PDB file of C-alpha atoms in Angstrom:
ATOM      1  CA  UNK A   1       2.324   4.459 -11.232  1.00 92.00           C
ATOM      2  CA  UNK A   2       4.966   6.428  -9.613  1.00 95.00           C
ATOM      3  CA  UNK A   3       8.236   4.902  -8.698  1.00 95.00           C
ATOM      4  CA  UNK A   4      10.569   6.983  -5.995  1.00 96.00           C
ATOM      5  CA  UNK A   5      13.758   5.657  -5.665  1.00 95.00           C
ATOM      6  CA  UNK A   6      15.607   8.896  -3.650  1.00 94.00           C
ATOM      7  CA  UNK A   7      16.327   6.830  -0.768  1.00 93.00           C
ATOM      8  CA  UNK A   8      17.624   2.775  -0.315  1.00 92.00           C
ATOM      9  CA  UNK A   9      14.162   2.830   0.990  1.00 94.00           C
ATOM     10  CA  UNK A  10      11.997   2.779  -2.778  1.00 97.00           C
ATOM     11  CA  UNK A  11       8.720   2.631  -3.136  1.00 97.00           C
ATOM     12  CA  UNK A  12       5.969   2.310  -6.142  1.00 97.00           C
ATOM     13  CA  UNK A  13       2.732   3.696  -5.401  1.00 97.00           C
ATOM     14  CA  UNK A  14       0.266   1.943  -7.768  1.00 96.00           C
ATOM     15  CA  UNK A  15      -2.352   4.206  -8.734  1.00 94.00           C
ATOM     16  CA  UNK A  16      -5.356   2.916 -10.744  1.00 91.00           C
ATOM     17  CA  UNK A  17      -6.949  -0.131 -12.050  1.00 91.00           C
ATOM     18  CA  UNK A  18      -4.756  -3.319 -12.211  1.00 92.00           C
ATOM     19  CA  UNK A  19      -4.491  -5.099 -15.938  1.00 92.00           C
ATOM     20  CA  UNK A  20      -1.922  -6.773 -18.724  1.00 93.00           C
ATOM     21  CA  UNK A  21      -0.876  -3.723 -19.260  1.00 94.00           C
ATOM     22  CA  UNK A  22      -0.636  -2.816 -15.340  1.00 94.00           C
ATOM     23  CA  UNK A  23       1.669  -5.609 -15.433  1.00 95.00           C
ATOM     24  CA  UNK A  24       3.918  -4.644 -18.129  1.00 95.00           C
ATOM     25  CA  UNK A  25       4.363  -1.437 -16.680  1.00 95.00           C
ATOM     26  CA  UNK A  26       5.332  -2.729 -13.545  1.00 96.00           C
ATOM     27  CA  UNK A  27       7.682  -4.889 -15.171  1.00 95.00           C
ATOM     28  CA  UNK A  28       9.550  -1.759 -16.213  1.00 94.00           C
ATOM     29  CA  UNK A  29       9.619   0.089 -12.520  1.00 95.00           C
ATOM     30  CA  UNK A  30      11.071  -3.198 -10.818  1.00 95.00           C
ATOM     31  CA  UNK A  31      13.747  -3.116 -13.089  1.00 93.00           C
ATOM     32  CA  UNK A  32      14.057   0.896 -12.560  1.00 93.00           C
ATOM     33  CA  UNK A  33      14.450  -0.348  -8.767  1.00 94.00           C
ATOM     34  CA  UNK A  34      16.621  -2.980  -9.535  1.00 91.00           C
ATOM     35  CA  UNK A  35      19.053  -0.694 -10.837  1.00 92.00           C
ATOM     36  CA  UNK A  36      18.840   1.710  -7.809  1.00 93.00           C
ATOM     37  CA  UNK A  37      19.920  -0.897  -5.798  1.00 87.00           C
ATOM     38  CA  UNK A  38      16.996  -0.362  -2.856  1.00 92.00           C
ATOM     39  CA  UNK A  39      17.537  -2.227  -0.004  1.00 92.00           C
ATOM     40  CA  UNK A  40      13.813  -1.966   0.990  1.00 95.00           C
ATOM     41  CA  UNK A  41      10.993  -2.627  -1.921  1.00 97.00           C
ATOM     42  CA  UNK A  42       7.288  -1.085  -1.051  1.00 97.00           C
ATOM     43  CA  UNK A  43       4.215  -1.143  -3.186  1.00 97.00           C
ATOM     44  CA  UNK A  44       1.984   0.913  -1.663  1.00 97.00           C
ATOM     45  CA  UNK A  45      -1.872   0.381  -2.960  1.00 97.00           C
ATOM     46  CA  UNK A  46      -4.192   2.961  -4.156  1.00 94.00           C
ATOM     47  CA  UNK A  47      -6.567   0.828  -6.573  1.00 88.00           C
ATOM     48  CA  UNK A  48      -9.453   0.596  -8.142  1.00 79.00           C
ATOM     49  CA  UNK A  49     -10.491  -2.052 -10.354  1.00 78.00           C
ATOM     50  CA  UNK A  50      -8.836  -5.252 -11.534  1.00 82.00           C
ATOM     51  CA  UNK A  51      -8.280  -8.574 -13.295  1.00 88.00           C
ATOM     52  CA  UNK A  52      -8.095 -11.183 -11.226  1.00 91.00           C
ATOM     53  CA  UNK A  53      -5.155 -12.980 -13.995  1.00 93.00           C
ATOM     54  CA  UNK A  54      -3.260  -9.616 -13.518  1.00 94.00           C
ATOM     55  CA  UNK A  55      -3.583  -9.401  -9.848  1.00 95.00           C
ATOM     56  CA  UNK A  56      -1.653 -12.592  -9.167  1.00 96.00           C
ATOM     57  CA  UNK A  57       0.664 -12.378 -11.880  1.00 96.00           C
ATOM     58  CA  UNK A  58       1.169  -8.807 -10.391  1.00 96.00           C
ATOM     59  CA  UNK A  59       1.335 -10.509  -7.300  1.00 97.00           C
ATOM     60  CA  UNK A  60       3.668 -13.337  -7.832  1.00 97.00           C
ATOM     61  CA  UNK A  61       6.195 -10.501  -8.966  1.00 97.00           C
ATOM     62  CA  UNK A  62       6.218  -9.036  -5.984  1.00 97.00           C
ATOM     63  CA  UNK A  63       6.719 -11.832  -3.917  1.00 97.00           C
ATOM     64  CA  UNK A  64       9.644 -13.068  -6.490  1.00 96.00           C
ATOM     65  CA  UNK A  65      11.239  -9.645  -5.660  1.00 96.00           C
ATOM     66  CA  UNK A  66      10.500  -9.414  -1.721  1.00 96.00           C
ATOM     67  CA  UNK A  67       8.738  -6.438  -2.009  1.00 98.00           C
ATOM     68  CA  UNK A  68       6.534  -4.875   0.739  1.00 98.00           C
ATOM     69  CA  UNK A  69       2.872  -4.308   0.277  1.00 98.00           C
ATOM     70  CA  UNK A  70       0.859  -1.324   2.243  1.00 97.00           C
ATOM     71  CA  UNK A  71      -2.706  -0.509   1.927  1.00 97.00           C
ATOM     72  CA  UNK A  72      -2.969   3.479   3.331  1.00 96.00           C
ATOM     73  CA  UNK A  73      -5.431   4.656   5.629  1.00 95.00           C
ATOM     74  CA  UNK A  74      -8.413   5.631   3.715  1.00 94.00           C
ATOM     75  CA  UNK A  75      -8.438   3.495   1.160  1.00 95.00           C
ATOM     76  CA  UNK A  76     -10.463   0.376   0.616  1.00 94.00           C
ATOM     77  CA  UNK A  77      -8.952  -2.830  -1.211  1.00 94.00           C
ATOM     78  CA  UNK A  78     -11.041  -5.342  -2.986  1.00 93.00           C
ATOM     79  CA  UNK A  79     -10.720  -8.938  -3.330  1.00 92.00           C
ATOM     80  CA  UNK A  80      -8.094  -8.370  -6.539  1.00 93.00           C
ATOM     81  CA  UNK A  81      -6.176  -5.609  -4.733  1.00 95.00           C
ATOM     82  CA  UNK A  82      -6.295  -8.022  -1.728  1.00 96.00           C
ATOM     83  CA  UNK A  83      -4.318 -10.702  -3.728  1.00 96.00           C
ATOM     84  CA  UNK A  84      -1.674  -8.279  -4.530  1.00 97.00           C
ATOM     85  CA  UNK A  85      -1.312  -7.552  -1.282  1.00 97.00           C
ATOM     86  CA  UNK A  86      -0.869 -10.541   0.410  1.00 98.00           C
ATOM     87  CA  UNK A  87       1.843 -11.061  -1.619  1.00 98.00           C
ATOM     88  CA  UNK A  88       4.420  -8.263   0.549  1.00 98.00           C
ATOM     89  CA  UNK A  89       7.042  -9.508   2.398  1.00 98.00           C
ATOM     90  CA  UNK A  90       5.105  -7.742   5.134  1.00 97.00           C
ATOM     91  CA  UNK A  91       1.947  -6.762   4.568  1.00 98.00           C
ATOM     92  CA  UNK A  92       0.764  -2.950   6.344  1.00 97.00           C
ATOM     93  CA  UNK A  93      -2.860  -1.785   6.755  1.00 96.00           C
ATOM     94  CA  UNK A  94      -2.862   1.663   7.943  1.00 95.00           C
ATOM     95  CA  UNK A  95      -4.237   3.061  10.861  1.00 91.00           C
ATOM     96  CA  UNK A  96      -5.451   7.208  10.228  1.00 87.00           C
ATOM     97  CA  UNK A  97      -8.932   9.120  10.562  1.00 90.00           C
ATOM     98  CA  UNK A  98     -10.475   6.339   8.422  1.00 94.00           C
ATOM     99  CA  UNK A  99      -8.235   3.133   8.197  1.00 95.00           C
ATOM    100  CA  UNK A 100      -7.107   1.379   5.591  1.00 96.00           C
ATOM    101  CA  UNK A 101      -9.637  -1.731   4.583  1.00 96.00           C
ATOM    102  CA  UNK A 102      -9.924  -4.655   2.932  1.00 96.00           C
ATOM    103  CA  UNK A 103     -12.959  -5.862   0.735  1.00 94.00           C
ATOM    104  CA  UNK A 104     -13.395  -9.537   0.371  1.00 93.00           C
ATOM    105  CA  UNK A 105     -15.732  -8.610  -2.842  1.00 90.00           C
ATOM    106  CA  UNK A 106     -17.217 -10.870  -5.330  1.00 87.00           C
ATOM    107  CA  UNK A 107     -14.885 -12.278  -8.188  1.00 83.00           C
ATOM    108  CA  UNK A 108     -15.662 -10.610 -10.930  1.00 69.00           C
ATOM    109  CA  UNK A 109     -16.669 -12.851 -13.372  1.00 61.00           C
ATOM    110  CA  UNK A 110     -15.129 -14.591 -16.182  1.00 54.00           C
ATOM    111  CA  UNK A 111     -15.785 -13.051 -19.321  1.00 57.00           C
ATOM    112  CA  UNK A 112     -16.481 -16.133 -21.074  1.00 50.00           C
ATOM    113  CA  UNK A 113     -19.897 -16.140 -18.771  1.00 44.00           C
ATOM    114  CA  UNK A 114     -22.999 -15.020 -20.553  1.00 45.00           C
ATOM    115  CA  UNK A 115     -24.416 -14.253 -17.393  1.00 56.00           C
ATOM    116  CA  UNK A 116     -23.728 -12.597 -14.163  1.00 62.00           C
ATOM    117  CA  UNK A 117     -24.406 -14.229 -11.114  1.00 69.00           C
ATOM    118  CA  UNK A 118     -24.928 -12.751  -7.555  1.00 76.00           C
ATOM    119  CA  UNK A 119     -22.237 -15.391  -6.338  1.00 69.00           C
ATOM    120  CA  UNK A 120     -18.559 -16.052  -7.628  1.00 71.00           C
ATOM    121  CA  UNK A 121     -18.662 -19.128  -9.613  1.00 75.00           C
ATOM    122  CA  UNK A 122     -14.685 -20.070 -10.160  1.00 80.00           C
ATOM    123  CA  UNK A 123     -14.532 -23.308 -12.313  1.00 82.00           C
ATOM    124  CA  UNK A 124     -12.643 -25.581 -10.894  1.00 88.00           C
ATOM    125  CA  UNK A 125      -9.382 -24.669 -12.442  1.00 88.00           C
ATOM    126  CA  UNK A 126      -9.289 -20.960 -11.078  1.00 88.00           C
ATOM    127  CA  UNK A 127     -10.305 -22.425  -7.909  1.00 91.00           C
ATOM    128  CA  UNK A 128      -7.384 -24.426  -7.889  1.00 94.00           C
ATOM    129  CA  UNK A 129      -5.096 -21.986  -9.275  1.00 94.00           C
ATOM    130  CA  UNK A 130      -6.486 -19.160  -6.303  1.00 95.00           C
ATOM    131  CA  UNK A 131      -5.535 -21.284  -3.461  1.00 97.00           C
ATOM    132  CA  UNK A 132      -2.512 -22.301  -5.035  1.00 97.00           C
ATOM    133  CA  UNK A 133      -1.618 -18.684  -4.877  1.00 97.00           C
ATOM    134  CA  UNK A 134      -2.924 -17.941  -1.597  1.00 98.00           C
ATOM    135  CA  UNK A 135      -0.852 -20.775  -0.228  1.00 98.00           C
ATOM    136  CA  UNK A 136       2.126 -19.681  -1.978  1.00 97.00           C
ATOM    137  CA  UNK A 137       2.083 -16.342  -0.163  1.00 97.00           C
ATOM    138  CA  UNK A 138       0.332 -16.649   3.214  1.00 97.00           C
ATOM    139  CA  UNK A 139       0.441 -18.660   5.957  1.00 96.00           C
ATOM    140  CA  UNK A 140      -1.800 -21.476   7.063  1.00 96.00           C
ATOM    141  CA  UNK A 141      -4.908 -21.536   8.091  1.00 96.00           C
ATOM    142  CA  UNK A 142      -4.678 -17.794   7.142  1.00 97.00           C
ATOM    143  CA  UNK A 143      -4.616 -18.378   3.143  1.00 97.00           C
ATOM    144  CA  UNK A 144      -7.705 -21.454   3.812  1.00 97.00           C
ATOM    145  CA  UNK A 145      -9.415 -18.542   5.581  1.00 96.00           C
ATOM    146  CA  UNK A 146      -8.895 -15.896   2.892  1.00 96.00           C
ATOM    147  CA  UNK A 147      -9.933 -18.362   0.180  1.00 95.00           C
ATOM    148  CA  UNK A 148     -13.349 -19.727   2.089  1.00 94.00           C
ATOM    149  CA  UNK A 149     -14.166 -15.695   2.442  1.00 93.00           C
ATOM    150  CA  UNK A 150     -13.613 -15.174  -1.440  1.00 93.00           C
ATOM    151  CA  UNK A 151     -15.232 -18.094  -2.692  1.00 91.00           C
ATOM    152  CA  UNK A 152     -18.365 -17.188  -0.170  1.00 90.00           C
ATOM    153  CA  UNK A 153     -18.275 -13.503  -1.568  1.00 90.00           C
ATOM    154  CA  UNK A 154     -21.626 -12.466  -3.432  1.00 86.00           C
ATOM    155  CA  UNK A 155     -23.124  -9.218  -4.865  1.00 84.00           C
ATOM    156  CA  UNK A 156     -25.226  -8.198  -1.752  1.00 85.00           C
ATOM    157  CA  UNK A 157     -22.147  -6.437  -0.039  1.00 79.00           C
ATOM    158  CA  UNK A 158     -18.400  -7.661   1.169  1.00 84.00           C
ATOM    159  CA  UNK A 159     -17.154  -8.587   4.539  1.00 90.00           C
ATOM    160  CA  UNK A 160     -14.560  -5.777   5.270  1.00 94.00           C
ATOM    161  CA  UNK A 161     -11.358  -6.389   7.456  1.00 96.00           C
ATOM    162  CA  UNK A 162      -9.686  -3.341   9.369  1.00 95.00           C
ATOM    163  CA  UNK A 163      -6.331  -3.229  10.452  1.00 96.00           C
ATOM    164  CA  UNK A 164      -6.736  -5.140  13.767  1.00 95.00           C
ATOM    165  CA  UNK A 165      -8.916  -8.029  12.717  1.00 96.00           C
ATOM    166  CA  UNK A 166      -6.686  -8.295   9.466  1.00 96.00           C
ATOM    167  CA  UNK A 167      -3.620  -8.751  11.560  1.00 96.00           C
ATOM    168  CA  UNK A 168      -5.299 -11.261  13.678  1.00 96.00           C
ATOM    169  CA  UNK A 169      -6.208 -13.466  11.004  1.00 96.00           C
ATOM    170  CA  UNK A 170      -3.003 -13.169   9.544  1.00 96.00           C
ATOM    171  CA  UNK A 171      -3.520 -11.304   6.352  1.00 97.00           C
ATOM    172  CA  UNK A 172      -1.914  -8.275   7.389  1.00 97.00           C
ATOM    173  CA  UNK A 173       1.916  -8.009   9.564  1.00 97.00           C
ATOM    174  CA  UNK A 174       1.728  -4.430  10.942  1.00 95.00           C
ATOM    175  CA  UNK A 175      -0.575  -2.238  11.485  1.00 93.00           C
ATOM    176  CA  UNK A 176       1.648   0.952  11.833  1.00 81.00           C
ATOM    177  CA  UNK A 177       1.524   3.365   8.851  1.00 58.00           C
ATOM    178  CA  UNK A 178       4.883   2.932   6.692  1.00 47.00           C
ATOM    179  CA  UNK A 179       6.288   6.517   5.743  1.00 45.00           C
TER     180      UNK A 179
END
C-alpha cells in the first residue's frame, strides 16, 4: 500500500491481495490522509486476491470517507476488487493499450464449505448482506444488475466489463484515466 499525500489531491494505491489485515492497514493510511487534510481522496486498484468480508468492510470505508475509486488500464478486477470499487465517490476505469476491466468472477467460497462448487452458493444471509451493500453504494437498477451477474458467476470463466459498457450500466462514472 502506498499512500502519497504531496498534493490536496492524495491518493492510496492498493497493491496486493485484500484481507483483515488489508483492512487494518488501511485504517492507518485514511487517518495518514486525514491529517493531510486532502481535498480529493483516490484509491487506485492494483489487486489480486480477496475476502469477500474484507472487500466490503474495505469498501464501506471508503464510501464513509468519499473517497474515489480507479481501476488503471491494464489491470483486471474481480468480483471482490469490484465491490471495493463501486464504493468511490466516482468510480474510473481506464482507457490505455489494454483497458482497465472488470471480472464478475465466482464468489469464492465460504470456508465453512467442504466442497467447492462450480457455482457461487451465498446462503441466504450473505446474499442479503451483498445486495445490501450494493444498494448502499450504487444506483438502481445498476446495483440489481451487478448482484444478478455475481450471483450467476460460475467457474467456467467471468463476464468481463470494459470501460464503455461499465459506464453504461452504471458501475463505472468516467472513463478518462485519473493522473
Amino acid at each position: 500500500m502506498l499512500v502519497d499525500t504531496r498534493t490536496t489531491a492524495c491518493r492510496i494505491t492498493l497493491s496486493g491481495a485484500i484481507h483483515e489485515d488489508t483492512v487494518r492497514r488501511m485504517h492507518g493510511a485514511m487517518q495518514h490522509i486525514e491529517a493531510a487534510r486532502c481535498t480529493q481522496r483516490l484509491l487506485q486498484l492494483e489487486t489480486g486476491a480477496a475476502q469477500v468480508g474484507s472487500a466490503i468492510t474495505l469498501g464501506a470505508m471508503l464510501r464513509n470517507r468519499r473517497f474515489d475509486t480507479l481501476v488503471p488500464a491494464g489491470r483486471v478486477c474481480d468480483t471482490p476488487c469490484l465491490l471495493v470499487f463501486a464504493a468511490g465517490i466516482q468510480r474510473t476505469l481506464a482507457h490505455g493499450a489494454q483497458p482497465a476491466q472488470l471480472a464478475i468472477t465466482q464468489l469464492p467460497p465460504d470456508a465453512d464449505f467442504g466442497q467447492r462448487s462450480c457455482r457461487s452458493e451465498p446462503n441466504a444471509a450473505q446474499q442479503l448482506t451483498l445486495a445490501r451493500y450494493l444498494n448502499a453504494m450504487l444506483p438502481e437498477p445498476t446495483s440489481s444488475t451487478v448482484l444478478r451477474l455475481v450471483l450467476a458467476a460460475d467457474c467456467n470463466g467471468s463476464a468481463r466489463l470494459g470501460p464503455e459498457q461499465a459506464l453504461a450500466l452504471g458501475l463505472a462514472t468516467s472513463t478518462a484515466a485519473r493522473r
